[in-house]
Amino acid sequence: MNKETLEKINKFTRRPFTEDEIYTFSVILCDNDIDRDYERFSGNALETLAKSFVGKTGIFDHNPTTSNQNARIFDTEIVTDGSRKTKTGESYKYLKANAYMVRTADNETLISEIDGGIKKEVSISCSAASRKCSICGNDRSAGGCAHIKGRMYSNKMCHTVLDNITDAYEWSFVAVPAQVNAGVTKRSANYGNISAHSETDITAADNELRRDICRLAFFTGGKTAVDNAMISAECMNTSQLINMKKSFEKSALSNGIEVQLMPDKDNDFSADEFSMK
Ligand SMILES: [Zn+2]
């Protein structure tokens, strides 16, 4: 660790730490490619996220024994991978974050898990005020258009371009069990890109989350699970819904299932809309 790195870290700490007391690692927070929700961040959005995530604390979720353990991002950079193109044919760019943890007796195991690549999934949540259709440029939050995410229009896949990032809320590690790790390539998912501009937007985003939960529940426990999930989800707020979606995704994953959420064609859902890998 060089002096400059340590100085950056010590800006966030209550007292100056020495190199030996600190563990650093890097994670990929997001990229500019179309994700499985048929959304992508604009270049401008990546720049904003790079600034917003500095100083943000990440959590290791869903594991009570690690609830007191967290890491903080002290530096970010946008990396261009010239050897790879996005689905839209642009140079692939990703937002890399450098994070640190203060070494304690409690987080020794966690650190070795990070080193060993067991904890490698990172999810982020942020707020995008602009969500434009890639085909016509209409804002989805403002009524939207007739184009459907995931469908092809003149050889171009319709997706939503997220821009005007107003807030970055959190980043979290999702533990991926080693046995599942092998066969599953699951990208860092961008949970909860919620436009917080108006009540209507939040309601629309919440309903989208409820639909996702519905689909995931169907996969993990069939019709009964859907019914139960819908009863619970009824009165939940956005962050509770995001957590519920995350936990369903996690349980699907732990069963070796990767669920690809397809754009909804109508309000009903059927097994045809899922694809399993
Ligand atoms: Zn459109």
PDB file of C-alpha atoms and ligand atoms in Angstrom:
ATOM      1  CA  MET A   1       0.000   0.000   0.000  1.00  0.00           C
ATOM      2  CA  ASN A   2       1.487   3.335  -0.928  1.00  0.00           C
ATOM      3  CA  LYS A   3       1.476   6.476   1.197  1.00  0.00           C
ATOM      4  CA  GLU A   4      -1.106   8.174  -0.991  1.00  0.00           C
ATOM      5  CA  THR A   5      -3.569   5.300  -0.542  1.00  0.00           C
ATOM      6  CA  LEU A   6      -3.152   5.359   3.203  1.00  0.00           C
ATOM      7  CA  GLU A   7      -3.716   9.117   3.244  1.00  0.00           C
ATOM      8  CA  LYS A   8      -6.951   8.702   1.297  1.00  0.00           C
ATOM      9  CA  ILE A   9      -8.152   6.071   3.762  1.00  0.00           C
ATOM     10  CA  ASN A  10      -7.202   8.092   6.813  1.00  0.00           C
ATOM     11  CA  LYS A  11      -9.456  10.910   5.637  1.00  0.00           C
ATOM     12  CA  PHE A  12     -12.354   8.667   6.626  1.00  0.00           C
ATOM     13  CA  THR A  13     -11.082   7.279   9.891  1.00  0.00           C
ATOM     14  CA  ARG A  14     -11.414   8.707  13.379  1.00  0.00           C
ATOM     15  CA  ARG A  15      -7.715   8.197  14.008  1.00  0.00           C
ATOM     16  CA  PRO A  16      -4.873   7.591  11.569  1.00  0.00           C
ATOM     17  CA  PHE A  17      -4.328   3.904  10.852  1.00  0.00           C
ATOM     18  CA  THR A  18      -1.149   2.181   9.793  1.00  0.00           C
ATOM     19  CA  GLU A  19      -0.863  -0.063   6.767  1.00  0.00           C
ATOM     20  CA  ASP A  20      -0.914  -3.218   8.908  1.00  0.00           C
ATOM     21  CA  GLU A  21      -4.257  -2.326  10.442  1.00  0.00           C
ATOM     22  CA  ILE A  22      -6.027  -1.930   7.139  1.00  0.00           C
ATOM     23  CA  TYR A  23      -7.283  -4.414   4.562  1.00  0.00           C
ATOM     24  CA  THR A  24      -8.024  -3.093   1.083  1.00  0.00           C
ATOM     25  CA  PHE A  25      -9.786  -4.711  -1.835  1.00  0.00           C
ATOM     26  CA  SER A  26     -11.556  -3.641  -4.996  1.00  0.00           C
ATOM     27  CA  VAL A  27     -15.010  -4.370  -6.324  1.00  0.00           C
ATOM     28  CA  ILE A  28     -16.901  -3.621  -9.511  1.00  0.00           C
ATOM     29  CA  LEU A  29     -19.993  -1.626  -8.650  1.00  0.00           C
ATOM     30  CA  CYS A  30     -21.623  -1.361 -12.066  1.00  0.00           C
ATOM     31  CA  ASP A  31     -20.907  -0.917 -15.751  1.00  0.00           C
ATOM     32  CA  ASN A  32     -22.282   0.665 -18.902  1.00  0.00           C
ATOM     33  CA  ASP A  33     -23.720  -2.520 -20.404  1.00  0.00           C
ATOM     34  CA  ILE A  34     -27.389  -3.461 -20.561  1.00  0.00           C
ATOM     35  CA  ASP A  35     -28.213  -5.475 -17.438  1.00  0.00           C
ATOM     36  CA  ARG A  36     -30.708  -8.255 -16.968  1.00  0.00           C
ATOM     37  CA  ASP A  37     -33.423  -5.715 -16.206  1.00  0.00           C
ATOM     38  CA  TYR A  38     -32.728  -4.231 -19.627  1.00  0.00           C
ATOM     39  CA  GLU A  39     -31.331  -1.086 -18.133  1.00  0.00           C
ATOM     40  CA  ARG A  40     -27.972   0.560 -18.488  1.00  0.00           C
ATOM     41  CA  PHE A  41     -26.191   3.512 -16.984  1.00  0.00           C
ATOM     42  CA  SER A  42     -25.190   6.357 -19.288  1.00  0.00           C
ATOM     43  CA  GLY A  43     -21.539   7.424 -19.302  1.00  0.00           C
ATOM     44  CA  ASN A  44     -22.595  10.517 -17.437  1.00  0.00           C
ATOM     45  CA  ALA A  45     -24.372   8.397 -14.815  1.00  0.00           C
ATOM     46  CA  LEU A  46     -21.198   6.354 -14.273  1.00  0.00           C
ATOM     47  CA  GLU A  47     -19.245   9.577 -13.685  1.00  0.00           C
ATOM     48  CA  THR A  48     -21.770  10.732 -11.092  1.00  0.00           C
ATOM     49  CA  LEU A  49     -21.823   7.332  -9.396  1.00  0.00           C
ATOM     50  CA  ALA A  50     -18.021   7.359  -9.252  1.00  0.00           C
ATOM     51  CA  LYS A  51     -18.182  10.553  -7.209  1.00  0.00           C
ATOM     52  CA  SER A  52     -21.233   9.589  -5.124  1.00  0.00           C
ATOM     53  CA  PHE A  53     -19.901   6.257  -3.891  1.00  0.00           C
ATOM     54  CA  VAL A  54     -16.708   7.654  -2.360  1.00  0.00           C
ATOM     55  CA  GLY A  55     -17.114   7.429   1.408  1.00  0.00           C
ATOM     56  CA  LYS A  56     -20.102   5.066   1.203  1.00  0.00           C
ATOM     57  CA  THR A  57     -20.194   2.115   3.547  1.00  0.00           C
ATOM     58  CA  GLY A  58     -20.911  -1.314   2.163  1.00  0.00           C
ATOM     59  CA  ILE A  59     -22.682  -4.019   4.089  1.00  0.00           C
ATOM     60  CA  PHE A  60     -22.354  -7.757   4.086  1.00  0.00           C
ATOM     61  CA  ASP A  61     -25.991  -8.580   4.036  1.00  0.00           C
ATOM     62  CA  HIS A  62     -28.134 -11.506   5.043  1.00  0.00           C
ATOM     63  CA  ASN A  63     -25.644 -12.791   7.547  1.00  0.00           C
ATOM     64  CA  PRO A  64     -26.287 -11.874  11.173  1.00  0.00           C
ATOM     65  CA  THR A  65     -22.797 -12.874  12.282  1.00  0.00           C
ATOM     66  CA  THR A  66     -21.258 -10.260  10.041  1.00  0.00           C
ATOM     67  CA  SER A  67     -23.744  -7.522  10.854  1.00  0.00           C
ATOM     68  CA  ASN A  68     -21.113  -5.388  12.576  1.00  0.00           C
ATOM     69  CA  GLN A  69     -18.675  -5.739   9.760  1.00  0.00           C
ATOM     70  CA  ASN A  70     -18.529  -3.254   7.007  1.00  0.00           C
ATOM     71  CA  ALA A  71     -16.223  -1.742   4.468  1.00  0.00           C
ATOM     72  CA  ARG A  72     -15.911   1.771   3.165  1.00  0.00           C
ATOM     73  CA  ILE A  73     -15.126   2.942  -0.346  1.00  0.00           C
ATOM     74  CA  PHE A  74     -12.230   5.387  -0.335  1.00  0.00           C
ATOM     75  CA  ASP A  75     -11.598   5.731  -4.031  1.00  0.00           C
ATOM     76  CA  THR A  76     -13.310   4.990  -7.339  1.00  0.00           C
ATOM     77  CA  GLU A  77     -12.297   4.954 -10.968  1.00  0.00           C
ATOM     78  CA  ILE A  78     -13.956   4.320 -14.287  1.00  0.00           C
ATOM     79  CA  VAL A  79     -12.057   1.667 -16.184  1.00  0.00           C
ATOM     80  CA  THR A  80     -12.382   1.198 -19.935  1.00  0.00           C
ATOM     81  CA  ASP A  81     -11.887  -2.337 -21.182  1.00  0.00           C
ATOM     82  CA  GLY A  82     -10.865  -1.869 -24.800  1.00  0.00           C
ATOM     83  CA  SER A  83     -11.074  -5.588 -25.544  1.00  0.00           C
ATOM     84  CA  ARG A  84     -14.764  -5.773 -24.791  1.00  0.00           C
ATOM     85  CA  LYS A  85     -17.824  -4.113 -26.322  1.00  0.00           C
ATOM     86  CA  THR A  86     -21.204  -3.564 -24.716  1.00  0.00           C
ATOM     87  CA  LYS A  87     -24.404  -4.913 -26.272  1.00  0.00           C
ATOM     88  CA  THR A  88     -24.850  -1.506 -27.889  1.00  0.00           C
ATOM     89  CA  GLY A  89     -21.360  -1.682 -29.428  1.00  0.00           C
ATOM     90  CA  GLU A  90     -19.670   0.851 -27.171  1.00  0.00           C
ATOM     91  CA  SER A  91     -16.406   0.313 -25.336  1.00  0.00           C
ATOM     92  CA  TYR A  92     -17.075  -1.555 -22.134  1.00  0.00           C
ATOM     93  CA  LYS A  93     -16.623   0.626 -19.056  1.00  0.00           C
ATOM     94  CA  TYR A  94     -17.013  -0.264 -15.448  1.00  0.00           C
ATOM     95  CA  LEU A  95     -16.978   1.533 -12.159  1.00  0.00           C
ATOM     96  CA  LYS A  96     -14.310   0.098  -9.942  1.00  0.00           C
ATOM     97  CA  ALA A  97     -14.253   0.954  -6.260  1.00  0.00           C
ATOM     98  CA  ASN A  98     -11.443   0.529  -3.785  1.00  0.00           C
ATOM     99  CA  ALA A  99     -12.629  -0.218  -0.297  1.00  0.00           C
ATOM    100  CA  TYR A 100     -11.005  -0.753   3.046  1.00  0.00           C
ATOM    101  CA  MET A 101     -11.792  -2.535   6.288  1.00  0.00           C
ATOM    102  CA  VAL A 102     -10.073  -2.117   9.601  1.00  0.00           C
ATOM    103  CA  ARG A 103      -8.647  -5.513  10.488  1.00  0.00           C
ATOM    104  CA  THR A 104     -10.162  -7.020  13.619  1.00  0.00           C
ATOM    105  CA  ALA A 105     -10.251 -10.488  15.117  1.00  0.00           C
ATOM    106  CA  ASP A 106     -13.927 -10.653  14.080  1.00  0.00           C
ATOM    107  CA  ASN A 107     -13.443 -10.026  10.395  1.00  0.00           C
ATOM    108  CA  GLU A 108     -10.512 -12.344   9.760  1.00  0.00           C
ATOM    109  CA  THR A 109     -12.781 -14.980   8.201  1.00  0.00           C
ATOM    110  CA  LEU A 110     -14.591 -12.419   6.146  1.00  0.00           C
ATOM    111  CA  ILE A 111     -11.316 -11.071   4.789  1.00  0.00           C
ATOM    112  CA  SER A 112     -10.180 -14.520   3.746  1.00  0.00           C
ATOM    113  CA  GLU A 113     -13.543 -15.037   2.042  1.00  0.00           C
ATOM    114  CA  ILE A 114     -13.076 -11.843   0.072  1.00  0.00           C
ATOM    115  CA  ASP A 115      -9.522 -12.870  -0.793  1.00  0.00           C
ATOM    116  CA  GLY A 116     -10.763 -16.274  -1.890  1.00  0.00           C
ATOM    117  CA  GLY A 117     -13.408 -14.745  -4.123  1.00  0.00           C
ATOM    118  CA  ILE A 118     -16.323 -16.254  -2.231  1.00  0.00           C
ATOM    119  CA  LYS A 119     -17.907 -12.906  -1.601  1.00  0.00           C
ATOM    120  CA  LYS A 120     -17.758 -11.437  -5.027  1.00  0.00           C
ATOM    121  CA  GLU A 121     -21.232 -10.281  -5.866  1.00  0.00           C
ATOM    122  CA  VAL A 122     -21.862  -6.643  -5.225  1.00  0.00           C
ATOM    123  CA  SER A 123     -25.187  -4.957  -5.565  1.00  0.00           C
ATOM    124  CA  ILE A 124     -25.811  -1.264  -5.441  1.00  0.00           C
ATOM    125  CA  SER A 125     -28.854   0.876  -5.063  1.00  0.00           C
ATOM    126  CA  CYS A 126     -29.157   4.377  -6.360  1.00  0.00           C
ATOM    127  CA  SER A 127     -31.677   6.793  -7.661  1.00  0.00           C
ATOM    128  CA  ALA A 128     -31.933   7.794 -11.317  1.00  0.00           C
ATOM    129  CA  ALA A 129     -34.160  10.753 -12.112  1.00  0.00           C
ATOM    130  CA  SER A 130     -33.910  10.176 -15.845  1.00  0.00           C
ATOM    131  CA  ARG A 131     -34.979   6.816 -17.323  1.00  0.00           C
ATOM    132  CA  LYS A 132     -35.163   7.132 -21.068  1.00  0.00           C
ATOM    133  CA  CYS A 133     -36.262   4.649 -23.692  1.00  0.00           C
ATOM    134  CA  SER A 134     -33.238   3.824 -25.883  1.00  0.00           C
ATOM    135  CA  ILE A 135     -35.401   3.728 -29.003  1.00  0.00           C
ATOM    136  CA  CYS A 136     -37.350   6.975 -28.828  1.00  0.00           C
ATOM    137  CA  GLY A 137     -35.856   8.870 -25.893  1.00  0.00           C
ATOM    138  CA  ASN A 138     -39.144   9.227 -24.010  1.00  0.00           C
ATOM    139  CA  ASP A 139     -38.785   9.254 -20.253  1.00  0.00           C
ATOM    140  CA  ARG A 140     -40.333   6.142 -18.725  1.00  0.00           C
ATOM    141  CA  SER A 141     -41.153   7.989 -15.528  1.00  0.00           C
ATOM    142  CA  ALA A 142     -43.138  10.568 -17.471  1.00  0.00           C
ATOM    143  CA  GLY A 143     -45.661   8.265 -19.061  1.00  0.00           C
ATOM    144  CA  GLY A 144     -43.140   6.439 -21.235  1.00  0.00           C
ATOM    145  CA  CYS A 145     -43.831   4.995 -24.663  1.00  0.00           C
ATOM    146  CA  ALA A 146     -45.035   1.850 -26.373  1.00  0.00           C
ATOM    147  CA  HIS A 147     -41.568   0.295 -26.743  1.00  0.00           C
ATOM    148  CA  ILE A 148     -40.990  -2.799 -24.643  1.00  0.00           C
ATOM    149  CA  LYS A 149     -37.698  -3.403 -22.866  1.00  0.00           C
ATOM    150  CA  GLY A 150     -35.838  -6.446 -24.176  1.00  0.00           C
ATOM    151  CA  ARG A 151     -37.527  -6.436 -27.586  1.00  0.00           C
ATOM    152  CA  MET A 152     -35.682  -5.740 -30.809  1.00  0.00           C
ATOM    153  CA  TYR A 153     -36.599  -2.733 -32.937  1.00  0.00           C
ATOM    154  CA  SER A 154     -34.696  -2.498 -36.252  1.00  0.00           C
ATOM    155  CA  ASN A 155     -31.928  -4.705 -34.833  1.00  0.00           C
ATOM    156  CA  LYS A 156     -31.610  -2.593 -31.722  1.00  0.00           C
ATOM    157  CA  MET A 157     -32.549  -3.935 -28.327  1.00  0.00           C
ATOM    158  CA  CYS A 158     -34.891  -1.651 -26.456  1.00  0.00           C
ATOM    159  CA  HIS A 159     -33.618  -0.793 -23.004  1.00  0.00           C
ATOM    160  CA  THR A 160     -33.803   1.991 -20.466  1.00  0.00           C
ATOM    161  CA  VAL A 161     -30.942   4.467 -20.191  1.00  0.00           C
ATOM    162  CA  LEU A 162     -30.451   5.590 -16.619  1.00  0.00           C
ATOM    163  CA  ASP A 163     -29.119   9.087 -16.199  1.00  0.00           C
ATOM    164  CA  ASN A 164     -29.211  12.027 -13.818  1.00  0.00           C
ATOM    165  CA  ILE A 165     -28.224  10.074 -10.728  1.00  0.00           C
ATOM    166  CA  THR A 166     -29.570  11.923  -7.718  1.00  0.00           C
ATOM    167  CA  ASP A 167     -28.355   9.657  -4.965  1.00  0.00           C
ATOM    168  CA  ALA A 168     -26.290   6.592  -4.273  1.00  0.00           C
ATOM    169  CA  TYR A 169     -27.681   4.750  -1.279  1.00  0.00           C
ATOM    170  CA  GLU A 170     -25.666   1.660  -0.547  1.00  0.00           C
ATOM    171  CA  TRP A 171     -23.560  -1.136  -1.857  1.00  0.00           C
ATOM    172  CA  SER A 172     -23.630  -4.588  -0.405  1.00  0.00           C
ATOM    173  CA  PHE A 173     -21.945  -7.897  -0.711  1.00  0.00           C
ATOM    174  CA  VAL A 174     -24.042 -10.895  -1.476  1.00  0.00           C
ATOM    175  CA  ALA A 175     -22.496 -14.106  -0.328  1.00  0.00           C
ATOM    176  CA  VAL A 176     -22.455 -16.619  -3.134  1.00  0.00           C
ATOM    177  CA  PRO A 177     -22.127 -20.187  -1.949  1.00  0.00           C
ATOM    178  CA  ALA A 178     -19.079 -21.818  -3.483  1.00  0.00           C
ATOM    179  CA  GLN A 179     -20.992 -24.739  -5.018  1.00  0.00           C
ATOM    180  CA  VAL A 180     -23.319 -22.355  -6.836  1.00  0.00           C
ATOM    181  CA  ASN A 181     -20.494 -20.077  -7.792  1.00  0.00           C
ATOM    182  CA  ALA A 182     -19.111 -22.567 -10.250  1.00  0.00           C
ATOM    183  CA  GLY A 183     -21.952 -22.678 -12.732  1.00  0.00           C
ATOM    184  CA  VAL A 184     -23.508 -19.300 -12.298  1.00  0.00           C
ATOM    185  CA  THR A 185     -22.338 -16.117 -13.811  1.00  0.00           C
ATOM    186  CA  LYS A 186     -24.491 -13.505 -12.231  1.00  0.00           C
ATOM    187  CA  ARG A 187     -23.618  -9.939 -12.870  1.00  0.00           C
ATOM    188  CA  SER A 188     -23.719  -7.227 -10.258  1.00  0.00           C
ATOM    189  CA  ALA A 189     -27.344  -6.247 -10.309  1.00  0.00           C
ATOM    190  CA  ASN A 190     -28.461  -2.683  -9.966  1.00  0.00           C
ATOM    191  CA  TYR A 191     -31.207  -2.930  -7.477  1.00  0.00           C
ATOM    192  CA  GLY A 192     -33.737  -0.251  -7.029  1.00  0.00           C
ATOM    193  CA  ASN A 193     -32.977   2.339  -9.622  1.00  0.00           C
ATOM    194  CA  ILE A 194     -35.832   4.368  -8.395  1.00  0.00           C
ATOM    195  CA  SER A 195     -36.758   7.739  -9.575  1.00  0.00           C
ATOM    196  CA  ALA A 196     -37.571   9.688  -6.461  1.00  0.00           C
ATOM    197  CA  HIS A 197     -39.083  12.609  -8.300  1.00  0.00           C
ATOM    198  CA  SER A 198     -42.718  12.125  -7.537  1.00  0.00           C
ATOM    199  CA  GLU A 199     -45.069   9.913  -5.612  1.00  0.00           C
ATOM    200  CA  THR A 200     -46.314   8.441  -8.876  1.00  0.00           C
ATOM    201  CA  ASP A 201     -42.805   7.385  -9.862  1.00  0.00           C
ATOM    202  CA  ILE A 202     -42.253   5.696  -6.527  1.00  0.00           C
ATOM    203  CA  THR A 203     -45.564   3.868  -6.828  1.00  0.00           C
ATOM    204  CA  ALA A 204     -44.681   2.716 -10.340  1.00  0.00           C
ATOM    205  CA  ALA A 205     -41.252   1.549  -9.179  1.00  0.00           C
ATOM    206  CA  ASP A 206     -42.793  -0.221  -6.179  1.00  0.00           C
ATOM    207  CA  ASN A 207     -45.244  -2.019  -8.415  1.00  0.00           C
ATOM    208  CA  GLU A 208     -42.400  -3.066 -10.671  1.00  0.00           C
ATOM    209  CA  LEU A 209     -40.613  -4.461  -7.608  1.00  0.00           C
ATOM    210  CA  ARG A 210     -43.790  -6.303  -6.527  1.00  0.00           C
ATOM    211  CA  ARG A 211     -44.027  -7.902  -9.958  1.00  0.00           C
ATOM    212  CA  ASP A 212     -40.383  -8.989  -9.743  1.00  0.00           C
ATOM    213  CA  ILE A 213     -40.964 -10.417  -6.269  1.00  0.00           C
ATOM    214  CA  CYS A 214     -44.012 -12.235  -7.593  1.00  0.00           C
ATOM    215  CA  ARG A 215     -41.964 -13.889 -10.323  1.00  0.00           C
ATOM    216  CA  LEU A 216     -39.107 -14.787  -8.030  1.00  0.00           C
ATOM    217  CA  ALA A 217     -41.517 -16.196  -5.448  1.00  0.00           C
ATOM    218  CA  PHE A 218     -43.112 -18.356  -8.114  1.00  0.00           C
ATOM    219  CA  PHE A 219     -39.736 -19.812  -8.861  1.00  0.00           C
ATOM    220  CA  THR A 220     -38.783 -20.557  -5.311  1.00  0.00           C
ATOM    221  CA  GLY A 221     -42.119 -21.819  -4.016  1.00  0.00           C
ATOM    222  CA  GLY A 222     -44.792 -21.868  -6.692  1.00  0.00           C
ATOM    223  CA  LYS A 223     -48.262 -20.357  -6.416  1.00  0.00           C
ATOM    224  CA  THR A 224     -48.412 -20.552  -2.612  1.00  0.00           C
ATOM    225  CA  ALA A 225     -45.198 -18.581  -2.283  1.00  0.00           C
ATOM    226  CA  VAL A 226     -46.568 -15.971  -4.672  1.00  0.00           C
ATOM    227  CA  ASP A 227     -49.735 -15.560  -2.614  1.00  0.00           C
ATOM    228  CA  ASN A 228     -47.786 -15.254   0.638  1.00  0.00           C
ATOM    229  CA  ALA A 229     -45.267 -12.866  -0.878  1.00  0.00           C
ATOM    230  CA  MET A 230     -48.012 -10.636  -2.237  1.00  0.00           C
ATOM    231  CA  ILE A 231     -49.697 -10.401   1.158  1.00  0.00           C
ATOM    232  CA  SER A 232     -46.390  -9.379   2.778  1.00  0.00           C
ATOM    233  CA  ALA A 233     -45.399  -7.017  -0.039  1.00  0.00           C
ATOM    234  CA  GLU A 234     -48.724  -5.189   0.027  1.00  0.00           C
ATOM    235  CA  CYS A 235     -47.804  -2.671   2.739  1.00  0.00           C
ATOM    236  CA  MET A 236     -44.039  -2.562   2.239  1.00  0.00           C
ATOM    237  CA  ASN A 237     -42.128   0.561   1.368  1.00  0.00           C
ATOM    238  CA  THR A 238     -39.536   0.732  -1.394  1.00  0.00           C
ATOM    239  CA  SER A 239     -36.501  -0.283   0.636  1.00  0.00           C
ATOM    240  CA  GLN A 240     -38.390  -3.181   2.231  1.00  0.00           C
ATOM    241  CA  LEU A 241     -39.445  -4.318  -1.233  1.00  0.00           C
ATOM    242  CA  ILE A 242     -35.854  -4.099  -2.472  1.00  0.00           C
ATOM    243  CA  ASN A 243     -34.725  -6.232   0.454  1.00  0.00           C
ATOM    244  CA  MET A 244     -37.466  -8.750  -0.186  1.00  0.00           C
ATOM    245  CA  LYS A 245     -36.507  -8.969  -3.846  1.00  0.00           C
ATOM    246  CA  LYS A 246     -32.867  -9.425  -2.865  1.00  0.00           C
ATOM    247  CA  SER A 247     -33.666 -12.200  -0.454  1.00  0.00           C
ATOM    248  CA  PHE A 248     -35.790 -14.018  -3.056  1.00  0.00           C
ATOM    249  CA  GLU A 249     -32.998 -13.670  -5.592  1.00  0.00           C
ATOM    250  CA  LYS A 250     -30.596 -15.047  -3.061  1.00  0.00           C
ATOM    251  CA  SER A 251     -32.746 -18.051  -2.258  1.00  0.00           C
ATOM    252  CA  ALA A 252     -33.276 -18.713  -5.964  1.00  0.00           C
ATOM    253  CA  LEU A 253     -29.531 -18.558  -6.418  1.00  0.00           C
ATOM    254  CA  SER A 254     -28.837 -20.848  -3.497  1.00  0.00           C
ATOM    255  CA  ASN A 255     -31.062 -23.388  -5.229  1.00  0.00           C
ATOM    256  CA  GLY A 256     -28.830 -23.081  -8.253  1.00  0.00           C
ATOM    257  CA  ILE A 257     -31.382 -21.102 -10.216  1.00  0.00           C
ATOM    258  CA  GLU A 258     -30.672 -17.873 -11.942  1.00  0.00           C
ATOM    259  CA  VAL A 259     -33.868 -16.102 -12.717  1.00  0.00           C
ATOM    260  CA  GLN A 260     -33.910 -13.795 -15.668  1.00  0.00           C
ATOM    261  CA  LEU A 261     -36.647 -11.265 -15.155  1.00  0.00           C
ATOM    262  CA  MET A 262     -38.233 -10.458 -18.451  1.00  0.00           C
ATOM    263  CA  PRO A 263     -40.123  -7.236 -19.137  1.00  0.00           C
ATOM    264  CA  ASP A 264     -43.786  -7.692 -18.391  1.00  0.00           C
ATOM    265  CA  LYS A 265     -46.127  -7.792 -21.319  1.00  0.00           C
ATOM    266  CA  ASP A 266     -49.197  -7.527 -19.162  1.00  0.00           C
ATOM    267  CA  ASN A 267     -50.013  -7.701 -15.504  1.00  0.00           C
ATOM    268  CA  ASP A 268     -50.282 -11.435 -15.379  1.00  0.00           C
ATOM    269  CA  PHE A 269     -47.250 -13.642 -15.374  1.00  0.00           C
ATOM    270  CA  SER A 270     -46.504 -17.080 -16.636  1.00  0.00           C
ATOM    271  CA  ALA A 271     -43.621 -19.507 -16.476  1.00  0.00           C
ATOM    272  CA  ASP A 272     -42.878 -18.696 -20.137  1.00  0.00           C
ATOM    273  CA  GLU A 273     -41.485 -15.398 -18.996  1.00  0.00           C
ATOM    274  CA  PHE A 274     -38.724 -17.019 -17.040  1.00  0.00           C
ATOM    275  CA  SER A 275     -35.558 -18.453 -18.336  1.00  0.00           C
ATOM    276  CA  MET A 276     -33.442 -20.739 -16.270  1.00  0.00           C
ATOM    277  CA  LYS A 277     -29.751 -21.247 -16.659  1.00  0.00           C
TER     278      LYS A 277
HETATM  279 ZN    ZN B   1     -39.704   4.344 -26.703  1.00  0.00          ZN
END
